């Protein structure tokens, strides 16, 4: 008895295993058949199907391939055939193929938008890779637009991908935007955000705007169905000190990823006319607290310079407008290069390298924040962050004294020099200015900072 | 009796005869406002009948560095749109939201 029970359970088990293998094979066969069908009927767009099924069997215009590819969309009662059809007939422009644009483009391509445009003028860099997930290592040093377009085409060859390999300016924005139904702002700077919003108002296009920095993200749909524009909310640009960039403040890669995904979602909702787009509301994402808040924001402002009642802001005014001047910050992502000091208060990285080799007696103060100093620093540098410099002048004094003491024992004679370094050579100038006022008249900054050092003196010195 | 209440350090909100009633609100800081204050939120007490503007003034008095961004923020009271003249109530949450530009 016992042995026959064991035998029957073994047989049952084998039947289950074979059935599962059979259904796997059937799935693979049907996938291959559909692939073969696609090869034999490229780009038929559902118009001419050579089979027993007549074209009139699909009055909605979705081809068999589209039905299969987007079946999970079609199965959604609230999205369905109509949602997919609207999406496939819509065109969406994503400005910026970076941290926000990467996931937005991936999802928009995958979901079957009819035409997808990408604007960017940058090249892919190694320090983009942790968040700009549309790019692969093979594209480092090459155009972001080319890289993003290649990935989109690999994901969905049926979507028309348009490459705009240029910086967005007032001179080309109207022409580019006018070819699309919806604009997605995935840029990384204040002047671009004003320019994109204004251009959307002039052309009457809805704008899906996302932003991310550090561990926070923001998302809103502007200029949609009588809702506010960016300027209704922020008529005065933020002070330049508040215009932070990921390159300066850092950003956790997945944060723009989440906001970019939500931008794709809002763009899909607007284009397929499904659901309630995030207009008149702003989503605030706080990664550290794992919290998403949605706050109601003001409606369209009647006094808005651009979209208000009596606004005279039209295409001509847009083309004349100086967004860099308005926001006091550059449209390009190139970092700021200040010139606060006289040439005799500065030395080049090469010169500093020579003095270091010659054993010149000096103190090097690194004024970067402490967490920067921990990433990498020059040997024997003293870290006093710019923000705490005024309270820590004593440390500079004692470091100079110590150096003087060493020198007098070696009896070489010259004064102990005081140099200041930072990441790019802006804060070091601010620090030198301050030090000169506080009784260190010979303080000098190292031009171009550690970035310059890596560039001009020591190529093995890490950049970040 | 009165002395005893004062000894506890807070006003008796149910006893209506107080000279000046206080309401407690929570200010929430986002983005740049977090950097400038170094904190995510703060509780503050203002006289009953105070407006959003009064609260902002008190917040800036405590965190003067916030001054630089106040020209460019979205304000929300209990996650709803608000103006500077809105009267705040006890337990209200006032969010100060500067725009983020990064991406
Ligand atoms: Zn407006």
XYZ file of C-alpha atoms and ligand atoms in Angstrom:
568
model
C 0.000 0.000 0.000
C 2.616 2.427 1.078
C 4.709 1.879 -2.058
C 1.744 2.391 -4.436
C 0.919 5.738 -2.719
C 4.486 6.879 -3.239
C 4.325 5.763 -6.876
C 1.096 7.669 -7.629
C 2.385 10.844 -6.010
C 5.568 10.554 -8.122
C 3.429 10.242 -11.284
C 1.253 13.185 -10.302
C 4.339 15.270 -9.724
C 5.761 14.321 -13.136
C 2.457 15.231 -14.818
C 2.571 18.664 -13.187
C 6.159 19.214 -14.283
C 5.426 18.211 -17.886
C 2.280 20.371 -18.014
C 4.259 23.366 -16.836
C 6.990 22.680 -19.438
C 4.288 22.349 -22.106
C 2.736 25.698 -21.278
C 6.185 27.293 -21.283
C 6.812 25.885 -24.756
C 3.437 27.109 -25.966
C 4.186 30.589 -24.662
C 7.551 30.618 -26.407
C 6.014 29.363 -29.665
C 3.391 32.087 -29.654
C 6.020 34.741 -28.873
C 8.195 33.502 -31.755
C 5.188 33.390 -34.103
C 4.396 36.971 -33.246
C 8.052 37.960 -33.777
C 8.063 36.214 -37.163
C 4.841 37.945 -38.057
C 6.478 41.274 -37.239
C 9.443 40.457 -39.507
C 7.188 39.515 -42.421
C 4.956 42.541 -41.995
C 7.147 45.412 -40.853
C 5.398 48.688 -39.957
C 2.008 47.542 -41.163
C 0.379 49.731 -38.526
C -2.597 47.420 -38.561
C -3.764 48.495 -41.974
C -3.054 45.407 -44.029
C -3.071 42.052 -42.309
C -2.539 39.149 -44.705
C -4.604 36.533 -42.972
C -8.142 35.334 -42.571
C -8.803 38.302 -40.321
C -9.836 41.260 -42.400
C -8.637 44.784 -41.493
C -12.205 45.702 -40.691
C -11.967 43.355 -37.699
C -9.896 46.072 -35.982
C -11.883 49.247 -36.506
C -9.904 50.987 -33.768
C -6.695 50.847 -35.783
C -4.449 48.982 -33.351
C -2.398 46.370 -35.194
C -2.140 42.785 -33.856
C 1.402 43.552 -32.726
C 0.214 46.643 -30.896
C -2.587 44.676 -29.278
C -0.089 42.113 -28.042
C 2.589 44.627 -26.970
C 0.196 46.903 -25.095
C -2.222 44.188 -23.938
C -1.755 45.071 -20.258
C -2.681 48.680 -21.027
C -5.695 47.540 -23.039
C -6.855 45.342 -20.173
C -7.168 48.389 -17.925
C -10.834 49.427 -18.031
C -9.964 53.077 -17.389
C -7.259 53.180 -20.077
C -8.137 50.542 -22.654
C -8.112 50.823 -26.440
C -9.033 54.500 -26.408
C -6.232 55.471 -24.044
C -3.658 53.537 -26.052
C -4.897 54.989 -29.331
C -4.692 58.561 -28.033
C -1.204 57.875 -26.710
C -0.072 56.398 -30.019
C -1.302 59.517 -31.802
C 0.343 61.956 -29.424
C 3.765 63.562 -29.493
C 5.793 64.341 -26.376
C 9.004 66.364 -26.073
C 11.391 65.668 -23.197
C 13.811 68.537 -22.563
C 16.892 67.086 -20.870
C 18.138 63.499 -21.100
C 19.597 63.433 -17.580
C 18.422 62.148 -14.222
C 14.752 63.059 -14.771
C 14.686 62.560 -18.523
C 16.177 59.050 -18.410
C 13.292 57.234 -16.704
C 10.714 59.543 -18.298
C 11.982 58.647 -21.786
C 12.253 54.929 -20.995
C 8.625 54.751 -19.872
C 7.277 57.014 -22.598
C 9.012 54.922 -25.275
C 7.881 51.658 -23.697
C 4.282 52.830 -23.331
C 3.892 53.562 -27.025
C 3.812 57.332 -27.469
C 3.507 58.099 -31.186
C 6.408 60.513 -31.457
C 9.006 61.184 -28.783
C 11.440 64.101 -29.025
C 14.628 64.511 -26.969
C 16.481 67.823 -26.499
C 19.946 67.984 -24.942
C 23.364 69.281 -25.928
C 25.462 67.477 -23.328
C 27.624 64.393 -23.575
C 27.408 61.359 -21.294
C 29.915 61.442 -18.437
C 30.963 58.805 -15.926
C 29.532 60.828 -13.032
C 26.095 60.789 -14.742
C 25.797 57.030 -14.715
C 24.501 56.621 -11.152
C 21.227 58.323 -12.022
C 20.963 58.807 -15.800
C 19.959 55.216 -16.341
C 19.080 55.478 -20.018
C 22.802 55.733 -20.907
C 25.278 52.864 -20.959
C 29.037 53.000 -20.365
C 29.683 52.525 -24.072
C 28.238 56.022 -24.667
C 30.547 57.909 -22.292
C 31.869 60.934 -24.168
C 29.084 60.742 -26.780
C 25.920 62.776 -27.207
C 23.214 62.170 -24.594
C 20.523 62.560 -27.243
C 22.086 59.870 -29.456
C 22.525 57.584 -26.483
C 18.969 58.082 -25.180
C 17.483 57.699 -28.670
C 19.373 54.427 -29.200
C 18.027 52.993 -25.948
C 14.471 54.121 -26.715
C 14.660 52.446 -30.127
C 15.901 49.216 -28.564
C 12.948 49.239 -26.181
C 10.310 50.124 -28.755
C 11.175 50.256 -32.441
C 7.632 51.321 -33.327
C 7.936 54.749 -31.654
C 9.222 57.613 -33.783
C 12.205 59.061 -31.919
C 13.305 62.590 -32.857
C 16.787 63.783 -31.898
C 17.332 67.488 -31.123
C 21.072 67.652 -30.439
C 21.176 71.305 -29.476
C 20.903 73.549 -26.465
C 17.392 74.927 -25.988
C 17.420 78.697 -26.580
C 14.823 81.384 -27.190
C 15.922 81.206 -30.841
C 14.934 77.549 -31.379
C 12.451 76.751 -28.583
C 9.302 77.970 -30.381
C 10.077 75.954 -33.494
C 10.928 72.763 -31.601
C 8.027 72.974 -29.112
C 5.453 73.678 -31.816
C 5.952 70.145 -33.188
C 4.774 68.474 -29.976
C 1.541 68.177 -27.971
C 3.084 67.953 -24.499
C 6.375 69.259 -23.086
C 8.250 67.526 -20.245
C 10.706 69.752 -18.361
C 13.556 67.510 -17.238
C 16.214 70.235 -17.133
C 18.494 71.166 -14.269
C 18.588 74.958 -14.032
C 16.381 77.949 -13.233
C 16.664 79.942 -16.500
C 15.643 76.865 -18.530
C 12.618 76.353 -16.310
C 11.366 79.924 -16.894
C 12.130 79.714 -20.614
C 10.310 76.379 -21.047
C 7.273 77.546 -19.069
C 7.030 80.832 -21.002
C 7.348 79.034 -24.325
C 4.573 76.622 -23.312
C 2.302 79.571 -22.439
C 3.029 81.302 -25.763
C 2.223 78.097 -27.673
C -0.548 76.868 -25.346
C 1.144 73.555 -24.519
C 0.740 71.647 -21.246
C 3.985 71.343 -19.297
C 4.921 68.416 -17.051
C 7.565 69.869 -14.776
C 9.766 67.816 -12.463
C 12.795 68.665 -10.349
C 15.070 66.801 -7.969
C 17.965 67.745 -5.750
C 19.620 65.999 -2.842
C 16.917 63.826 -1.327
C 13.879 65.836 -2.423
C 11.763 66.062 -5.525
C 8.947 68.275 -6.865
C 6.369 67.683 -9.574
C 3.586 69.803 -11.122
C 1.661 70.071 -14.384
C 1.648 73.705 -15.552
C -0.398 75.586 -18.112
C -3.019 72.850 -18.305
C -6.756 73.524 -18.612
C -6.583 77.081 -17.284
C -4.164 76.136 -14.500
C -1.204 78.259 -13.408
C 2.151 78.587 -15.182
C 5.584 78.481 -13.529
C 5.629 82.279 -13.295
C 2.226 82.435 -11.581
C 3.896 80.532 -8.729
C 7.344 82.066 -8.893
C 7.076 85.542 -10.460
C 10.460 86.490 -8.977
C 13.357 84.158 -9.712
C 15.132 82.600 -6.740
C 18.348 84.312 -5.588
C 21.426 82.856 -7.278
C 22.615 81.474 -3.955
C 19.503 79.284 -3.892
C 20.026 77.990 -7.453
C 21.654 74.738 -6.548
C 22.784 72.166 -9.006
C 23.233 68.413 -8.541
C 26.893 68.944 -9.464
C 27.299 71.097 -6.355
C 24.822 69.748 -3.829
C 24.668 66.106 -4.834
C 21.620 63.960 -5.518
C 20.719 60.396 -4.642
C 20.307 58.690 -8.032
C 16.928 57.122 -7.447
C 15.316 60.448 -6.392
C 15.214 62.000 -9.900
C 14.369 58.463 -11.051
C 11.144 58.520 -9.058
C 10.229 62.054 -10.164
C 11.049 61.193 -13.805
C 8.750 58.160 -13.624
C 5.975 60.375 -12.240
C 6.578 62.831 -15.096
C 6.082 59.999 -17.595
C 2.893 59.066 -15.762
C 1.506 62.626 -15.865
C 2.456 62.998 -19.550
C 0.672 59.718 -20.337
C -2.412 60.862 -18.386
C -2.537 64.194 -20.208
C -2.011 62.685 -23.656
C -4.529 59.878 -23.217
C -7.018 62.141 -21.394
C -7.192 59.675 -18.507
C -7.442 60.567 -14.826
C -6.743 63.829 -13.063
C -3.416 65.440 -13.984
C -1.421 67.128 -11.224
C -2.498 70.646 -12.213
C -3.029 73.273 -9.494
C -1.294 70.882 -7.122
C 2.346 70.216 -6.346
C 3.793 66.884 -5.302
C 6.655 67.041 -2.822
C 8.777 63.939 -2.416
C 10.938 63.546 0.677
C 13.165 60.505 0.242
C 14.701 60.571 3.716
C 11.356 60.653 5.520
C 9.731 58.331 2.927
C 6.918 60.837 2.548
C 4.974 62.239 -0.377
C 2.831 65.307 0.199
C 0.548 66.904 -2.333
C -0.225 70.558 -1.670
C -2.784 72.684 -3.455
C -1.166 75.643 -5.146
C -2.569 78.908 -6.435
C -4.584 79.027 -9.642
C -3.643 81.102 -12.677
C -2.664 84.605 -11.612
C -4.526 87.379 -13.399
C -1.449 89.571 -12.848
C 0.980 87.009 -14.274
C 3.492 88.715 -16.587
C 3.207 85.886 -19.079
C -0.157 84.116 -18.795
C -2.167 86.855 -16.996
C -5.199 88.796 -18.246
C -3.376 91.678 -19.870
C -0.137 89.953 -20.718
C 1.573 91.176 -23.855
C 4.027 88.319 -23.743
C 3.856 86.695 -27.174
C 6.329 84.892 -29.438
C 8.247 88.095 -30.249
C 8.664 89.025 -26.564
C 9.722 85.469 -25.803
C 12.474 85.560 -28.401
C 13.753 88.858 -27.015
C 13.701 87.795 -23.384
C 17.066 87.350 -21.626
C 16.561 84.396 -19.271
C 20.152 84.375 -18.046
C 19.901 87.999 -17.005
C 16.451 87.499 -15.460
C 17.639 84.638 -13.243
C 21.249 85.854 -12.952
C 22.446 82.373 -13.804
C 23.679 80.649 -16.947
C 21.520 78.425 -19.164
C 24.432 76.134 -19.797
C 25.472 73.754 -17.065
C 29.023 75.057 -17.054
C 30.011 76.022 -13.518
C 30.467 79.568 -12.366
C 33.958 81.115 -12.749
C 34.283 84.082 -10.435
C 37.015 86.700 -10.632
C 37.059 88.455 -7.296
C 40.786 88.987 -6.760
C 43.707 90.876 -8.261
C 46.179 88.675 -10.164
C 48.838 89.140 -7.465
C 46.500 87.517 -4.938
C 46.289 84.339 -6.974
C 48.584 81.603 -8.169
C 48.092 78.921 -10.804
C 47.948 75.231 -9.938
C 51.225 74.718 -11.851
C 52.931 77.435 -9.824
C 51.662 75.884 -6.596
C 52.950 72.507 -7.788
C 56.420 74.020 -8.381
C 56.471 75.666 -4.951
C 55.386 72.409 -3.351
C 58.230 70.546 -5.066
C 60.728 73.211 -4.030
C 59.690 72.710 -0.434
C 58.466 76.264 0.020
C 57.295 76.861 3.552
C 53.518 77.409 3.488
C 50.116 76.621 4.933
C 47.384 75.353 2.622
C 43.810 75.975 3.810
C 41.079 73.948 2.086
C 37.767 75.815 2.495
C 35.435 73.125 1.129
C 32.716 71.603 3.370
C 33.953 68.749 5.540
C 32.146 66.019 3.564
C 33.902 67.223 0.403
C 37.267 67.151 2.193
C 36.584 63.524 3.112
C 36.215 62.568 -0.559
C 39.710 63.698 -1.529
C 42.205 66.388 -0.467
C 45.746 67.590 -1.121
C 48.334 66.320 1.381
C 49.004 68.497 4.443
C 46.018 70.755 3.782
C 44.058 72.207 6.671
C 40.281 71.939 6.296
C 38.380 75.015 7.482
C 35.049 75.262 5.618
C 34.300 78.748 4.290
C 31.132 78.945 6.400
C 33.112 78.527 9.635
C 36.210 80.486 8.654
C 35.388 83.570 10.736
C 35.259 81.524 13.930
C 38.398 79.528 13.191
C 40.994 82.167 12.264
C 43.001 81.083 15.328
C 43.730 77.793 13.605
C 45.192 79.625 10.618
C 47.347 81.714 12.937
C 48.673 78.692 14.822
C 49.318 76.709 11.635
C 51.379 79.628 10.294
C 53.276 79.880 13.576
C 54.035 76.176 13.617
C 55.335 76.380 10.063
C 57.466 79.419 10.971
C 58.899 77.497 13.900
C 59.866 74.569 11.656
C 61.431 76.982 9.210
C 63.513 78.899 11.744
C 65.111 75.606 12.803
C 66.016 75.055 9.164
C 66.968 78.750 8.852
C 65.957 79.401 5.252
C 64.625 82.925 5.724
C 61.525 83.649 3.582
C 58.026 84.279 4.990
C 55.565 81.447 5.427
C 53.047 81.651 2.587
C 49.284 81.187 3.013
C 47.349 79.502 0.175
C 43.650 78.745 -0.060
C 42.081 76.037 -2.199
C 38.527 74.824 -2.858
C 36.806 72.646 -5.436
C 36.727 75.008 -8.434
C 38.348 78.228 -7.266
C 35.313 80.363 -6.360
C 35.034 79.851 -2.600
C 38.827 80.101 -2.293
C 38.615 83.646 -3.690
C 35.859 84.554 -1.245
C 38.013 83.135 1.554
C 41.135 85.025 0.439
C 39.159 88.264 0.311
C 37.997 87.653 3.844
C 41.457 86.624 5.084
C 43.046 89.723 3.551
C 40.566 91.888 5.442
C 41.308 90.020 8.653
C 45.042 90.587 8.699
C 46.448 88.033 6.265
C 47.357 90.388 3.406
C 49.501 87.856 1.548
C 46.835 85.107 1.336
C 46.475 83.741 -2.192
C 43.953 81.465 -3.856
C 44.884 78.593 -6.129
C 43.218 79.324 -9.459
C 40.736 76.686 -10.574
C 40.928 74.753 -7.305
C 41.287 70.996 -7.055
C 39.566 70.552 -10.402
C 42.315 72.653 -11.981
C 44.940 70.702 -10.040
C 43.617 67.411 -11.470
C 43.442 68.949 -14.929
C 46.771 70.747 -15.112
C 49.113 69.129 -12.606
C 48.104 65.662 -11.455
C 45.790 63.692 -13.775
C 45.633 60.868 -11.223
C 44.027 63.211 -8.662
C 40.332 62.150 -8.440
C 37.627 64.468 -9.782
C 34.126 64.416 -8.392
C -5.276 78.858 40.944
C -3.903 81.165 38.289
C -0.393 80.822 39.613
C -0.663 77.088 39.442
C -1.660 77.180 35.796
C 1.201 79.483 34.965
C 3.474 77.138 36.842
C 2.814 74.502 34.207
C 4.072 76.883 31.553
C 1.110 76.850 29.192
C -2.143 78.661 28.802
C -5.377 76.919 29.687
C -7.055 76.787 26.319
C -10.483 75.867 27.671
C -10.675 78.689 30.214
C -11.879 81.554 28.029
C -10.835 84.399 30.352
C -7.124 84.441 29.375
C -5.611 87.758 28.402
C -3.920 86.433 25.279
C -4.583 83.010 23.837
C -1.786 81.360 21.960
C -2.084 78.967 19.064
C 0.630 76.505 18.218
C 1.518 75.945 14.575
C 4.109 73.766 12.905
C 6.284 75.245 10.171
C 7.514 72.731 7.592
C 10.674 73.525 5.640
C 11.476 72.128 2.219
C 14.479 72.181 -0.117
C 16.606 75.332 0.342
C 14.600 76.297 3.443
C 15.894 73.109 5.068
C 19.489 73.964 4.223
C 19.123 77.470 5.594
C 17.476 76.451 8.865
C 19.179 73.101 9.285
C 15.884 71.509 10.328
C 12.806 69.984 8.694
C 10.160 71.576 10.900
C 9.668 73.739 13.963
C 6.832 74.389 16.394
C 5.976 77.980 17.150
C 3.404 79.778 19.245
C 1.673 82.896 17.989
C -1.205 84.928 19.443
C -4.623 83.710 18.417
C -5.791 85.690 15.370
C -2.312 85.798 13.812
C -1.988 85.583 10.056
C 0.304 83.487 7.888
C 2.384 86.646 7.431
C 2.746 87.042 11.220
C 3.957 83.448 11.413
C 6.461 84.034 8.602
C 7.782 87.133 10.373
C 8.280 85.129 13.534
C 9.984 82.311 11.636
C 12.349 84.731 9.891
C 13.125 86.364 13.238
C 14.269 82.939 14.455
C 16.010 81.993 11.212
C 17.215 85.230 9.590
C 18.869 83.375 6.711
C 15.397 82.458 5.379
C 14.956 86.091 4.362
C 16.858 85.548 1.096
C 14.375 82.994 -0.295
C 11.046 84.409 0.876
C 10.549 86.267 -2.401
C 10.378 82.950 -4.217
C 8.431 80.337 -2.275
C 5.105 78.555 -2.388
C 3.198 78.627 0.902
C 0.727 75.950 1.875
C -1.416 75.850 4.998
C -2.471 72.293 5.854
C -1.529 71.271 2.317
C -3.906 73.867 0.898
C -3.240 77.113 -0.952
C -2.925 80.097 1.373
C -2.337 83.822 1.264
C -0.410 85.987 3.702
C -3.610 87.273 5.295
C -5.059 83.873 6.195
C -5.652 83.511 9.965
C -3.906 80.479 11.385
C -5.531 78.060 13.822
C -4.098 75.833 16.524
C -2.267 72.759 15.112
C -2.048 74.239 11.616
C 0.877 73.225 9.425
C 2.514 75.966 7.377
C 4.751 74.656 4.588
C 7.485 76.850 3.099
C 8.377 75.462 -0.310
C 11.132 77.044 -2.413
C 11.419 75.709 -5.964
C 14.041 73.089 -6.778
C 15.819 73.506 -10.111
C 17.985 70.391 -10.239
C 17.472 67.330 -12.322
Zn 1.331 82.564 -15.278
